[in-house]
mmCIF file of C-alpha atoms in Angstrom:
data_model
loop_
_atom_site.group_PDB
_atom_site.id
_atom_site.type_symbol
_atom_site.label_atom_id
_atom_site.label_comp_id
_atom_site.label_asym_id
_atom_site.label_seq_id
_atom_site.Cartn_x
_atom_site.Cartn_y
_atom_site.Cartn_z
ATOM 1 C CA GLU R 8 -21.974 195.544 -41.732
ATOM 2 C CA GLN R 9 -18.389 195.802 -40.616
ATOM 3 C CA TRP R 10 -17.536 194.525 -37.132
ATOM 4 C CA TYR R 11 -14.129 195.083 -35.629
ATOM 5 C CA GLN R 12 -12.329 195.581 -32.364
ATOM 6 C CA ARG R 13 -9.318 197.813 -32.050
ATOM 7 C CA ARG R 14 -7.041 196.788 -29.204
ATOM 8 C CA VAL R 15 -5.948 199.730 -27.125
ATOM 9 C CA ARG R 16 -2.389 199.552 -25.748
ATOM 10 C CA GLY R 17 -3.076 202.061 -23.064
ATOM 11 C CA MET R 18 -4.111 205.609 -22.395
ATOM 12 C CA TRP R 19 -2.016 208.651 -21.698
ATOM 13 C CA VAL R 20 -3.047 210.374 -18.474
ATOM 14 C CA GLY R 21 -1.706 213.534 -16.956
ATOM 15 C CA LYS R 22 -0.867 214.175 -13.361
ATOM 16 C CA ARG R 23 -1.960 217.642 -12.291
ATOM 17 C CA SER R 24 0.635 220.059 -11.016
ATOM 18 C CA PRO R 25 0.913 220.148 -7.212
ATOM 19 C CA THR R 26 0.511 223.943 -7.456
ATOM 20 C CA LYS R 27 -2.983 223.762 -9.041
ATOM 21 C CA SER R 28 -5.603 225.312 -6.767
ATOM 22 C CA ARG R 29 -8.140 222.559 -7.492
ATOM 23 C CA TYR R 30 -7.349 218.839 -7.379
ATOM 24 C CA PRO R 31 -3.540 219.279 -7.127
ATOM 25 C CA GLY R 32 -1.502 216.152 -7.827
ATOM 26 C CA LEU R 33 -4.444 214.063 -9.035
ATOM 27 C CA TYR R 34 -4.536 212.115 -12.278
ATOM 28 C CA ASP R 35 -6.337 213.836 -15.140
ATOM 29 C CA ASN R 36 -7.162 213.374 -18.809
ATOM 30 C CA MET R 37 -4.298 214.032 -21.228
ATOM 31 C CA VAL R 38 -6.190 217.109 -22.475
ATOM 32 C CA ALA R 39 -9.039 218.895 -20.721
ATOM 33 C CA GLY R 40 -10.185 222.432 -20.183
ATOM 34 C CA GLY R 41 -13.074 224.793 -19.833
ATOM 35 C CA ILE R 42 -14.485 226.563 -22.870
ATOM 36 C CA SER R 43 -13.757 230.283 -22.591
ATOM 37 C CA SER R 44 -16.120 232.930 -23.876
ATOM 38 C CA GLY R 45 -15.674 233.405 -27.610
ATOM 39 C CA TYR R 46 -14.187 229.931 -28.174
ATOM 40 C CA GLY R 47 -15.863 226.925 -29.733
ATOM 41 C CA VAL R 48 -15.477 223.337 -28.617
ATOM 42 C CA TRP R 49 -12.997 222.418 -31.380
ATOM 43 C CA GLU R 50 -10.955 225.604 -30.853
ATOM 44 C CA THR R 51 -10.744 224.855 -27.125
ATOM 45 C CA LEU R 52 -9.700 221.256 -27.762
ATOM 46 C CA CYS R 53 -6.895 222.372 -30.088
ATOM 47 C CA LYS R 54 -5.739 225.156 -27.739
ATOM 48 C CA GLU R 55 -5.709 222.876 -24.690
ATOM 49 C CA GLY R 56 -4.037 220.066 -26.667
ATOM 50 C CA GLU R 57 -1.199 222.370 -27.592
ATOM 51 C CA GLU R 58 -0.844 223.952 -24.131
ATOM 52 C CA GLU R 59 -1.258 220.857 -21.983
ATOM 53 C CA ALA R 60 0.328 218.102 -24.067
ATOM 54 C CA SER R 61 2.130 219.744 -27.046
ATOM 55 C CA ILE R 62 -0.042 217.806 -29.507
ATOM 56 C CA PRO R 63 0.837 218.833 -33.074
ATOM 57 C CA GLY R 64 -2.013 220.107 -35.259
ATOM 58 C CA ASP R 65 -1.776 217.199 -37.712
ATOM 59 C CA VAL R 66 -2.247 214.729 -34.837
ATOM 60 C CA MET R 67 -5.005 216.769 -33.202
ATOM 61 C CA SER R 68 -6.889 216.875 -36.507
ATOM 62 C CA ARG R 69 -7.551 213.134 -36.013
ATOM 63 C CA ALA R 70 -9.590 213.720 -32.827
ATOM 64 C CA VAL R 71 -13.079 212.272 -33.184
ATOM 65 C CA PRO R 72 -16.092 213.662 -31.291
ATOM 66 C CA VAL R 73 -17.720 210.698 -29.538
ATOM 67 C CA GLY R 74 -20.326 212.293 -27.315
ATOM 68 C CA MET R 75 -20.845 214.239 -24.179
ATOM 69 C CA LEU R 76 -21.116 213.583 -20.473
ATOM 70 C CA SER R 77 -23.435 215.465 -18.159
ATOM 71 C CA TYR R 78 -23.377 215.327 -14.399
ATOM 72 C CA THR R 79 -23.873 217.451 -11.304
ATOM 73 C CA LEU R 80 -20.646 218.528 -9.657
ATOM 74 C CA ALA R 81 -20.880 218.973 -5.904
ATOM 75 C CA ASN R 82 -17.805 219.996 -3.964
ATOM 76 C CA GLN R 83 -16.584 222.577 -1.455
ATOM 77 C CA TYR R 84 -17.119 225.308 -4.076
ATOM 78 C CA GLY R 85 -20.833 224.537 -4.506
ATOM 79 C CA THR R 86 -23.100 222.509 -6.764
ATOM 80 C CA SER R 87 -23.429 223.003 -10.517
ATOM 81 C CA PRO R 88 -24.619 221.132 -13.595
ATOM 82 C CA GLU R 89 -21.702 220.266 -15.876
ATOM 83 C CA VAL R 90 -21.335 219.117 -19.486
ATOM 84 C CA GLU R 91 -18.164 217.689 -21.028
ATOM 85 C CA PHE R 92 -17.645 217.184 -24.739
ATOM 86 C CA VAL R 93 -15.689 213.976 -25.273
ATOM 87 C CA TYR R 94 -13.217 213.228 -28.069
ATOM 88 C CA ASP R 95 -11.135 210.143 -28.774
ATOM 89 C CA LEU R 96 -7.669 210.670 -30.199
ATOM 90 C CA GLU R 97 -5.493 207.811 -31.339
ATOM 91 C CA VAL R 98 -1.914 209.078 -31.200
ATOM 92 C CA PRO R 99 1.096 207.658 -33.057
ATOM 93 C CA ALA R 100 2.961 204.900 -31.186
ATOM 94 C CA ASP R 101 6.014 207.152 -30.767
ATOM 95 C CA PHE R 102 4.044 210.156 -29.456
ATOM 96 C CA VAL R 103 4.936 211.329 -25.952
ATOM 97 C CA PRO R 104 2.977 214.286 -24.529
ATOM 98 C CA LYS R 105 4.934 217.208 -23.105
ATOM 99 C CA ASN R 106 3.367 219.902 -20.980
ATOM 100 C CA ALA R 107 3.820 223.479 -22.172
ATOM 101 C CA ASP R 108 1.798 225.535 -19.663
ATOM 102 C CA GLY R 109 2.938 224.218 -16.263
ATOM 103 C CA GLU R 110 -0.481 222.842 -15.318
ATOM 104 C CA VAL R 111 0.620 219.215 -15.658
ATOM 105 C CA ALA R 112 3.421 217.681 -13.583
ATOM 106 C CA GLY R 113 3.881 214.794 -16.015
ATOM 107 C CA PHE R 114 2.239 212.118 -18.150
ATOM 108 C CA GLU R 115 2.028 208.333 -17.894
ATOM 109 C CA LEU R 116 0.996 205.789 -20.497
ATOM 110 C CA MET R 117 -1.141 203.418 -18.412
ATOM 111 C CA SER R 118 -2.536 200.048 -19.336
ATOM 112 C CA LEU R 119 -6.323 199.985 -19.255
ATOM 113 C CA SER R 120 -6.272 197.374 -16.467
ATOM 114 C CA ASP R 121 -4.072 199.641 -14.294
ATOM 115 C CA LEU R 122 -6.244 202.608 -15.174
ATOM 116 C CA LYS R 123 -9.410 200.692 -14.272
ATOM 117 C CA GLU R 124 -7.939 199.983 -10.816
ATOM 118 C CA LEU R 125 -6.923 203.622 -10.400
ATOM 119 C CA LEU R 126 -10.468 204.832 -11.119
ATOM 120 C CA VAL R 127 -11.806 203.405 -7.859
ATOM 121 C CA THR R 128 -9.255 205.314 -5.776
ATOM 122 C CA GLU R 129 -9.283 208.972 -4.871
ATOM 123 C CA LYS R 130 -6.173 209.609 -6.997
ATOM 124 C CA PHE R 131 -8.132 210.635 -10.131
ATOM 125 C CA LYS R 132 -9.929 213.946 -10.641
ATOM 126 C CA PRO R 133 -13.600 212.869 -10.339
ATOM 127 C CA ASN R 134 -15.015 214.353 -13.553
ATOM 128 C CA CYS R 135 -12.023 213.131 -15.559
ATOM 129 C CA ALA R 136 -12.511 209.622 -14.194
ATOM 130 C CA GLY R 137 -15.958 209.783 -15.825
ATOM 131 C CA VAL R 138 -14.394 210.444 -19.229
ATOM 132 C CA VAL R 139 -12.098 207.425 -18.803
ATOM 133 C CA MET R 140 -15.032 205.243 -17.717
ATOM 134 C CA ASP R 141 -17.000 206.377 -20.758
ATOM 135 C CA PHE R 142 -14.102 205.363 -23.020
ATOM 136 C CA MET R 143 -13.829 201.959 -21.356
ATOM 137 C CA ILE R 144 -17.577 201.379 -21.696
ATOM 138 C CA ARG R 145 -17.604 202.377 -25.371
ATOM 139 C CA HIS R 146 -14.638 200.091 -26.114
ATOM 140 C CA GLY R 147 -15.860 197.082 -24.113
ATOM 141 C CA TYR R 148 -13.409 197.240 -21.197
ATOM 142 C CA ILE R 149 -16.235 197.875 -18.724
ATOM 143 C CA THR R 150 -19.278 195.687 -19.359
ATOM 144 C CA PRO R 151 -22.573 194.918 -17.619
ATOM 145 C CA ASP R 152 -21.352 191.364 -16.918
ATOM 146 C CA ASP R 153 -18.175 192.333 -15.070
ATOM 147 C CA THR R 154 -19.153 195.618 -13.430
ATOM 148 C CA PRO R 155 -21.437 195.925 -10.422
ATOM 149 C CA HIS R 156 -23.699 198.976 -10.672
ATOM 150 C CA TYR R 157 -23.123 199.270 -14.434
ATOM 151 C CA VAL R 158 -26.535 200.892 -15.051
ATOM 152 C CA GLU R 159 -26.018 203.374 -12.226
ATOM 153 C CA ILE R 160 -22.614 204.325 -13.659
ATOM 154 C CA LEU R 161 -24.200 205.031 -17.055
ATOM 155 C CA GLN R 162 -26.914 207.094 -15.397
ATOM 156 C CA LEU R 163 -24.346 209.139 -13.475
ATOM 157 C CA LEU R 164 -22.401 209.847 -16.684
ATOM 158 C CA ARG R 165 -25.537 211.081 -18.465
ATOM 159 C CA ALA R 166 -27.562 212.980 -15.891
ATOM 160 C CA GLU R 167 -30.385 215.128 -17.211
ATOM 161 C CA HIS R 168 -30.306 218.839 -16.438
ATOM 162 C CA PRO R 169 -33.139 221.354 -16.745
ATOM 163 C CA PHE R 170 -31.295 223.658 -19.169
#
């Protein structure tokens, strides 16, 4: 067996455009987007990566599927079961995302400790905060020993739906 730990310098996060109709100005994942009819998960990831962060194809080809989150979204628009496919992408040290579609106001490379503090505020789009929490759990930055309600957090990130 091979055991290792990769140290993560930080994570790129986007800040949503103030003109977005939903969650304007909140922090968001570097790349995220709904899957349109006729598109697959990988096609959507590549399309959104290019539009939202100008990620070159050779870099995007390194994205690794790591799972899925499921939760119930309840907001002023109603209640609906949601599923998010989650990918990890290690980008080159000199990579800086650049928005191409106007949906992102800018990007920040945040340390995981700063990001962890940001997650408990209302400055992060709620479903995207779940993706960041999932990453931190999988990489040992959020653990049962240092996180109150750890089990409840896991349960919220993997809710069962009747479909």
